[in-house]
Tab-separated table of C-alpha atoms in Angstrom:
chain	number	residue	atom	x	y	z
A	1	MET	CA	100.383	104.114	160.620
A	2	LYS	CA	99.769	104.044	156.552
A	3	LEU	CA	97.080	105.990	155.467
A	4	ASN	CA	95.547	105.017	153.370
A	5	GLN	CA	97.076	103.625	156.531
A	6	LEU	CA	98.276	103.767	159.191
A	7	LEU	CA	99.051	105.664	160.904
A	8	GLY	CA	95.994	108.586	160.524
A	9	ALA	CA	92.005	107.477	160.399
A	10	LEU	CA	90.251	106.916	157.198
A	11	ALA	CA	86.181	106.719	156.488
A	12	LEU	CA	86.158	103.675	154.345
A	13	ILE	CA	81.636	103.469	155.109
A	14	SER	CA	80.187	105.670	156.612
A	15	ALA	CA	76.320	103.915	156.391
A	16	SER	CA	75.060	100.572	157.815
A	17	PHE	CA	74.108	98.550	154.793
A	18	ALA	CA	76.357	98.107	151.851
A	19	CYS	CA	75.313	96.889	148.190
A	20	SER	CA	76.157	93.630	147.217
A	21	ASP	CA	76.772	92.598	143.436
A	22	ASN	CA	73.612	92.111	142.712
A	23	GLY	CA	72.131	95.815	143.638
A	24	GLU	CA	70.748	93.996	147.389
A	25	GLU	CA	71.417	96.025	150.460
A	26	LYS	CA	73.375	93.742	153.007
A	27	PRO	CA	74.825	93.760	156.730
A	28	LEU	CA	77.516	95.070	157.292
A	29	GLY	CA	79.884	92.576	159.457
A	30	LYS	CA	80.314	92.943	162.533
A	31	TYR	CA	84.218	94.743	162.048
A	32	ASN	CA	83.827	97.024	159.289
A	33	ASN	CA	81.961	100.105	161.308
A	34	GLY	CA	83.380	101.603	163.788
A	35	ILE	CA	87.337	102.034	164.842
A	36	LEU	CA	90.412	100.063	164.803
A	37	ILE	CA	92.862	99.984	166.764
A	38	MET	CA	96.476	98.780	166.168
A	39	ASN	CA	98.279	97.468	169.150
A	40	GLU	CA	102.294	96.828	168.283
A	41	GLY	CA	102.745	94.617	171.365
A	42	ASN	CA	105.400	93.472	173.065
A	43	PHE	CA	108.947	93.027	172.006
A	44	GLY	CA	109.997	89.804	172.606
A	45	THR	CA	106.483	88.671	173.445
A	46	ASN	CA	104.779	89.553	169.782
A	47	ASP	CA	102.244	90.464	171.013
A	48	GLY	CA	100.707	92.703	169.298
A	49	GLU	CA	96.333	92.385	168.615
A	50	VAL	CA	93.227	94.701	166.627
A	51	TYR	CA	90.572	95.877	169.208
A	52	HIS	CA	87.506	97.333	167.542
A	53	LEU	CA	85.621	100.137	169.231
A	54	ASN	CA	81.773	101.752	168.003
A	55	PRO	CA	82.593	104.958	169.220
A	56	ASN	CA	78.747	105.740	169.181
A	57	THR	CA	78.101	103.059	171.895
A	58	GLU	CA	81.429	103.737	173.436
A	59	GLU	CA	81.704	98.875	173.269
A	60	LEU	CA	84.867	98.051	172.754
A	61	LEU	CA	86.090	94.595	171.590
A	62	PRO	CA	90.010	93.482	172.462
A	63	ASN	CA	91.990	90.810	170.894
A	64	ILE	CA	89.366	90.414	167.747
A	65	PHE	CA	91.826	88.496	165.868
A	66	GLU	CA	92.563	85.529	167.729
A	67	THR	CA	88.340	85.680	168.521
A	68	GLU	CA	87.731	84.989	165.252
A	69	ASN	CA	90.354	82.433	164.407
A	70	LEU	CA	91.098	80.758	167.362
A	71	ARG	CA	94.856	81.724	167.522
A	72	PRO	CA	96.863	84.611	168.993
A	73	PHE	CA	98.317	86.973	166.078
A	74	ALA	CA	101.803	86.154	166.888
A	75	GLY	CA	103.808	89.179	165.992
A	76	LEU	CA	104.339	93.415	166.109
A	77	LEU	CA	101.878	94.776	164.722
A	78	GLU	CA	103.331	97.954	162.542
A	79	ASP	CA	100.436	98.460	160.094
A	80	MET	CA	96.580	98.287	159.031
A	81	VAL	CA	96.269	98.644	155.163
A	82	PHE	CA	92.484	98.436	154.038
A	83	GLU	CA	92.783	98.263	150.270
A	84	ALA	CA	90.479	95.960	147.014
A	85	ASP	CA	88.310	94.811	149.948
A	86	ARG	CA	90.982	93.301	152.275
A	87	LEU	CA	92.213	94.080	155.933
A	88	TYR	CA	96.258	93.955	155.856
A	89	LEU	CA	97.837	92.883	159.269
A	90	VAL	CA	101.836	94.499	158.301
A	91	ALA	CA	104.099	92.766	161.301
A	92	ASN	CA	107.541	94.470	161.595
A	93	THR	CA	108.067	90.728	162.495
A	94	GLY	CA	108.146	89.209	159.448
A	95	LYS	CA	104.576	88.650	157.946
A	96	VAL	CA	101.765	90.097	157.075
A	97	GLU	CA	97.888	88.051	157.613
A	98	ILE	CA	94.818	89.181	155.696
A	99	VAL	CA	91.620	89.617	156.722
A	100	ASN	CA	88.222	90.229	155.665
A	101	PRO	CA	87.208	93.535	157.665
A	102	ALA	CA	83.153	92.534	158.311
A	103	ASP	CA	84.253	89.456	160.083
A	104	PHE	CA	88.151	89.247	161.027
A	105	LYS	CA	88.693	86.090	158.789
A	106	SER	CA	91.986	85.518	157.841
A	107	SER	CA	91.900	84.748	154.562
A	108	GLY	CA	95.689	84.168	154.059
A	109	ALA	CA	98.689	85.472	154.672
A	110	VAL	CA	102.727	86.360	153.321
A	111	SER	CA	104.935	84.701	155.816
A	112	ALA	CA	108.417	83.882	154.118
A	113	GLU	CA	110.530	86.372	152.458
A	114	LEU	CA	110.234	88.996	154.420
A	115	ASP	CA	112.753	90.311	157.290
A	116	GLN	CA	111.391	93.997	159.008
A	117	PRO	CA	107.850	94.904	156.528
A	118	ARG	CA	106.428	98.605	156.944
A	119	SER	CA	103.567	99.202	154.769
A	120	LEU	CA	101.940	97.813	151.803
A	121	ALA	CA	100.023	98.633	148.330
A	122	VAL	CA	98.227	97.141	146.413
A	123	ASN	CA	98.964	97.650	142.566
A	124	GLY	CA	96.330	95.286	139.675
A	125	SER	CA	96.687	91.605	141.182
A	126	LYS	CA	99.712	92.748	143.223
A	127	LEU	CA	101.064	93.653	146.617
A	128	PHE	CA	104.088	96.036	147.033
A	129	ILE	CA	105.522	95.750	151.210
A	130	SER	CA	108.006	97.912	151.699
A	131	ASP	CA	110.750	96.325	154.425
A	132	TYR	CA	113.488	97.666	155.751
A	133	GLY	CA	115.291	94.131	155.065
A	134	PRO	CA	117.613	92.472	157.896
A	135	TYR	CA	119.932	94.042	160.039
A	136	ASP	CA	124.240	93.867	159.519
A	137	ALA	CA	126.439	93.536	162.463
A	138	SER	CA	125.786	97.546	163.167
A	139	TYR	CA	122.022	97.081	163.191
A	140	ALA	CA	121.620	99.497	159.594
A	141	THR	CA	120.307	98.037	157.270
A	142	PRO	CA	121.512	99.242	153.752
A	143	ASP	CA	119.423	95.565	152.198
A	144	SER	CA	116.478	97.083	152.253
A	145	TYR	CA	113.684	96.359	150.073
A	146	VAL	CA	110.312	96.494	148.357
A	147	ALA	CA	108.619	92.707	147.773
A	148	VAL	CA	106.504	92.256	145.864
A	149	VAL	CA	103.251	88.658	145.717
A	150	ASN	CA	101.163	88.185	143.194
A	151	GLY	CA	98.256	87.189	144.172
A	152	LEU	CA	95.416	90.014	146.501
A	153	ASP	CA	95.868	86.701	149.199
A	154	GLY	CA	99.270	86.451	149.894
A	155	GLY	CA	101.630	83.856	148.739
A	156	VAL	CA	105.555	83.693	148.759
A	157	VAL	CA	107.611	86.961	147.034
A	158	SER	CA	108.089	87.143	143.862
A	159	LYS	CA	110.426	89.193	143.638
A	160	LYS	CA	112.903	91.506	145.952
A	161	ILE	CA	113.113	95.242	144.514
A	162	GLU	CA	115.967	97.190	146.014
A	163	VAL	CA	115.614	100.633	147.067
A	164	SER	CA	117.093	102.960	149.623
A	165	ASN	CA	116.763	101.950	153.242
A	166	LYS	CA	114.285	102.024	155.360
A	167	PRO	CA	111.291	102.058	153.412
A	168	GLU	CA	108.519	103.797	155.490
A	169	ASP	CA	105.109	104.095	153.959
A	170	LEU	CA	104.114	103.055	150.061
A	171	PHE	CA	101.125	105.025	147.883
A	172	SER	CA	99.765	103.430	144.735
A	173	TYR	CA	98.590	105.063	141.419
A	174	GLY	CA	98.422	103.714	137.328
A	175	ASN	CA	100.774	101.994	136.901
A	176	TYR	CA	103.555	103.451	139.650
A	177	ILE	CA	103.882	102.584	143.272
A	178	LEU	CA	105.843	105.502	144.935
A	179	VAL	CA	108.317	104.833	148.307
A	180	ALA	CA	109.089	106.680	151.064
A	181	GLY	CA	112.846	106.263	151.730
A	182	SER	CA	112.921	107.787	155.454
A	183	GLU	CA	116.307	107.562	156.085
A	184	GLU	CA	117.932	109.351	152.522
A	185	ASN	CA	114.899	111.372	152.180
A	186	LYS	CA	114.004	109.938	148.768
A	187	ILE	CA	110.391	109.167	147.209
A	188	GLU	CA	111.025	106.512	144.564
A	189	ILE	CA	109.088	105.647	142.139
A	190	ILE	CA	108.437	102.228	140.833
A	191	ASP	CA	107.291	101.193	137.743
A	192	ALA	CA	104.522	98.402	138.892
A	193	THR	CA	104.836	96.448	135.562
A	194	GLN	CA	108.615	96.830	135.262
A	195	GLU	CA	108.977	96.157	138.564
A	196	THR	CA	112.682	98.177	139.059
A	197	VAL	CA	112.168	101.738	140.453
A	198	THR	CA	112.092	104.198	138.047
A	199	LYS	CA	112.637	108.100	139.603
A	200	THR	CA	113.508	109.035	142.251
A	201	LEU	CA	112.483	111.732	143.831
A	202	GLN	CA	114.719	114.146	146.762
A	203	LEU	CA	113.465	115.799	149.824
A	204	GLU	CA	114.842	117.775	152.527
A	205	ALA	CA	113.427	115.760	154.932
A	206	SER	CA	112.797	112.335	155.079
A	207	PRO	CA	109.401	111.427	153.753
A	208	ARG	CA	107.333	109.129	156.563
A	209	GLN	CA	103.508	109.272	155.367
A	210	PHE	CA	101.154	109.963	152.030
A	211	TYR	CA	98.557	111.075	151.622
A	212	ALA	CA	95.442	111.154	149.396
A	213	GLU	CA	92.318	114.215	149.360
A	214	ASP	CA	90.919	115.536	146.524
A	215	GLY	CA	93.001	114.648	144.082
A	216	ILE	CA	96.175	116.086	145.810
A	217	LEU	CA	99.049	113.729	146.842
A	218	TRP	CA	100.098	114.694	150.824
A	219	VAL	CA	103.740	113.457	151.911
A	220	TYR	CA	104.694	113.809	155.240
A	221	ALA	CA	108.159	114.557	156.083
A	222	VAL	CA	110.322	115.793	159.534
A	223	GLY	CA	113.354	117.001	159.530
A	224	ALA	CA	115.702	117.957	163.067
A	225	ASP	CA	113.622	121.077	164.079
A	226	GLU	CA	110.688	121.309	161.583
A	227	VAL	CA	108.135	119.052	159.695
A	228	ILE	CA	107.515	119.764	155.614
A	229	PHE	CA	104.626	118.330	153.927
A	230	TYR	CA	104.708	117.749	150.110
A	231	THR	CA	102.503	118.032	147.325
A	232	VAL	CA	103.177	115.602	144.838
A	233	ASN	CA	101.670	116.146	140.763
A	234	LEU	CA	100.461	112.586	140.231
A	235	SER	CA	99.299	113.560	136.218
A	236	SER	CA	103.441	114.154	135.756
A	237	LEU	CA	105.131	112.105	139.298
A	238	THR	CA	107.149	115.889	140.114
A	239	LEU	CA	107.190	117.645	143.297
A	240	GLY	CA	104.620	120.742	143.834
A	241	ASN	CA	104.053	123.182	146.488
A	242	THR	CA	106.281	122.887	149.871
A	243	TYR	CA	104.825	123.843	153.353
A	244	SER	CA	107.436	123.543	155.918
A	245	VAL	CA	106.312	124.473	159.914
A	246	PRO	CA	108.947	124.814	162.833
A	247	VAL	CA	107.623	121.953	165.308
A	248	ALA	CA	110.817	120.210	166.480
A	249	ASN	CA	110.922	116.581	167.947
A	250	ALA	CA	108.467	115.383	165.585
A	251	THR	CA	107.225	111.132	165.123
A	252	SER	CA	106.364	109.294	162.256
A	253	ARG	CA	102.486	109.365	163.682
A	254	ILE	CA	100.640	111.374	161.615
A	255	ALA	CA	96.686	111.991	161.386
A	256	PHE	CA	94.095	113.552	158.721
A	257	ASP	CA	90.954	115.353	159.654
A	258	GLY	CA	90.613	115.121	155.119
A	259	ASP	CA	90.420	119.463	155.429
A	260	ASP	CA	93.390	120.091	155.491
A	261	GLU	CA	94.154	119.774	159.108
A	262	MET	CA	96.480	117.615	159.969
A	263	TYR	CA	97.632	115.889	163.740
A	264	ILE	CA	100.690	115.181	164.714
A	265	LEU	CA	103.165	113.942	167.965
A	266	THR	CA	106.199	114.421	169.152
A	267	SER	CA	108.224	113.247	171.376
A	268	SER	CA	111.826	114.670	173.304
A	269	GLY	CA	113.323	111.064	173.302
A	270	TRP	CA	114.943	109.809	176.091
A	271	PRO	CA	115.136	110.256	179.570
A	272	ASN	CA	112.403	113.300	180.569
A	273	TYR	CA	110.071	111.877	177.072
A	274	ASN	CA	108.681	115.004	176.962
A	275	ASP	CA	105.609	114.661	174.441
A	276	ALA	CA	102.413	116.694	172.768
A	277	VAL	CA	100.196	116.680	170.348
A	278	VAL	CA	99.793	119.268	167.526
A	279	SER	CA	98.099	120.346	165.142
A	280	ILE	CA	98.643	122.038	162.107
A	281	ASP	CA	96.512	123.836	159.567
A	282	ILE	CA	97.321	124.253	156.186
A	283	GLU	CA	95.369	127.448	155.001
A	284	GLY	CA	96.841	128.487	150.892
A	285	ASN	CA	100.579	129.087	151.400
A	286	THR	CA	100.541	129.104	154.949
A	287	ALA	CA	100.951	126.895	157.374
A	288	THR	CA	100.751	127.396	161.526
A	289	ALA	CA	100.769	125.148	164.231
A	290	THR	CA	98.901	124.953	167.247
A	291	GLU	CA	99.605	122.812	170.818
A	292	LEU	CA	97.016	121.013	171.988
A	293	MET	CA	97.933	118.922	175.048
A	294	THR	CA	101.133	117.496	176.495
A	295	GLY	CA	102.223	114.855	178.194
A	296	SER	CA	104.905	111.455	178.406
A	297	GLY	CA	104.095	108.204	176.269
A	298	PHE	CA	102.481	109.306	173.276
A	299	TYR	CA	102.856	106.789	170.455
A	300	GLY	CA	99.968	106.622	168.238
A	301	ILE	CA	97.520	108.968	167.019
A	302	GLY	CA	93.995	109.004	164.413
A	303	PHE	CA	91.211	111.048	163.718
A	304	ASP	CA	87.464	110.163	163.370
A	305	ASP	CA	86.240	112.690	161.185
A	306	ASN	CA	82.514	111.460	161.003
A	307	LEU	CA	82.655	112.661	165.015
A	308	ASN	CA	85.150	115.111	164.870
A	309	GLN	CA	87.620	113.494	167.708
A	310	VAL	CA	91.326	113.369	167.769
A	311	TYR	CA	92.473	109.548	168.885
A	312	VAL	CA	96.027	109.883	170.988
A	313	ALA	CA	97.550	106.250	171.740
A	314	ASN	CA	99.673	106.469	174.808
A	315	SER	CA	102.127	103.438	175.574
A	316	ASN	CA	102.158	103.593	179.054
A	317	GLY	CA	106.298	102.955	178.249
A	318	PHE	CA	105.107	99.256	177.667
A	319	GLN	CA	104.451	98.777	181.351
A	320	GLY	CA	101.474	96.591	180.876
A	321	ASN	CA	98.575	97.801	178.654
A	322	GLY	CA	97.832	101.507	176.287
A	323	THR	CA	95.767	104.184	177.291
A	324	VAL	CA	93.534	105.771	174.407
A	325	THR	CA	92.496	109.831	175.226
A	326	VAL	CA	90.223	111.308	173.576
A	327	LEU	CA	89.921	114.931	172.064
A	328	SER	CA	87.614	117.774	170.190
A	329	GLU	CA	89.742	119.160	168.033
A	330	THR	CA	90.716	122.242	170.161
A	331	GLY	CA	92.277	119.655	173.016
A	332	SER	CA	89.456	119.376	175.384
A	333	VAL	CA	89.959	115.843	176.580
A	334	ILE	CA	86.100	114.042	176.704
A	335	ARG	CA	87.464	110.881	177.444
A	336	SER	CA	89.751	107.715	178.056
A	337	PHE	CA	90.241	103.179	178.412
A	338	GLU	CA	91.997	100.907	178.468
A	339	VAL	CA	93.246	99.049	175.613
A	340	GLY	CA	96.338	96.297	174.475
A	341	ARG	CA	99.613	96.100	174.682
A	342	GLY	CA	101.392	99.662	172.566
A	343	PRO	CA	98.939	101.285	171.074
A	344	SER	CA	99.835	102.979	168.131
A	345	GLY	CA	97.895	103.522	164.799
A	346	PHE	CA	94.317	103.395	164.740
A	347	LEU	CA	91.429	103.236	161.113
A	348	VAL	CA	88.577	103.915	161.351
A	349	TYR	CA	85.326	103.092	158.969
């Protein structure tokens, strides 16, 4: 999930009223206050969906896309991106659905010319969508790209910008789109006007997520036995500081608490799936890791910075529905509840 998504938690709106363009206060909608839970869905049945949670009352509303649009989402959810007053639901089965975050009514889509979209960013009046491209005969993805759509409410793909294999997260800044090239350890920088790659930053690990905080752009990257956090100087589009933390088997899942602390998932993989929730604290030039929880089946993570709670999603091996466990910042279990199939990410309003 994107850390503009995500694949972490963002505080988008904290009040119970919003201001209209004419200055009048109007109540927020049914869904744009609380926590959205992204359920990826099961491969083959493509039953991805979104749940809405009110963390104060613990009321959980299931399948809100289908409820509000009278049709199933019909895809595998990869990312949820809130930008330009719209919520973009990215499905790696080849489409992007665009909904009004207040009532979850569909306002458009991108459903043609995409292969395996991963995430999305907005720049001006354009959408930029990272896409693995099609698999070749050996299941490699040599034709990865970033798709361009002219119009914030979807439409047709006007161009495919060739990038390195397996692009993941995107970040929009000024006239540029930064691309996390996960397979070739690159950050590629696209000029949004020219729609071409104009600069490449080479990394020592696989970049997965961007996160902007207090004028600093963080890059979360994964190595074989460590995780590395890079900073990017946005004024010059150059690398800044580097923080390496010896954590083995890190996954791409991460949540930021907005105060230089990150929560990641690790997994030993098949056949044992020894998983853990790890807290990483960066202070000055030092980064330290603390294991908060162990188990198996951990599939997504988020952070509610309104209540200072960690949300851990468990796929339960895709044998039926998944569960979510809420932790304190120190790892104490607060509660657990059932959600949809393959829960993998959270968006906190």
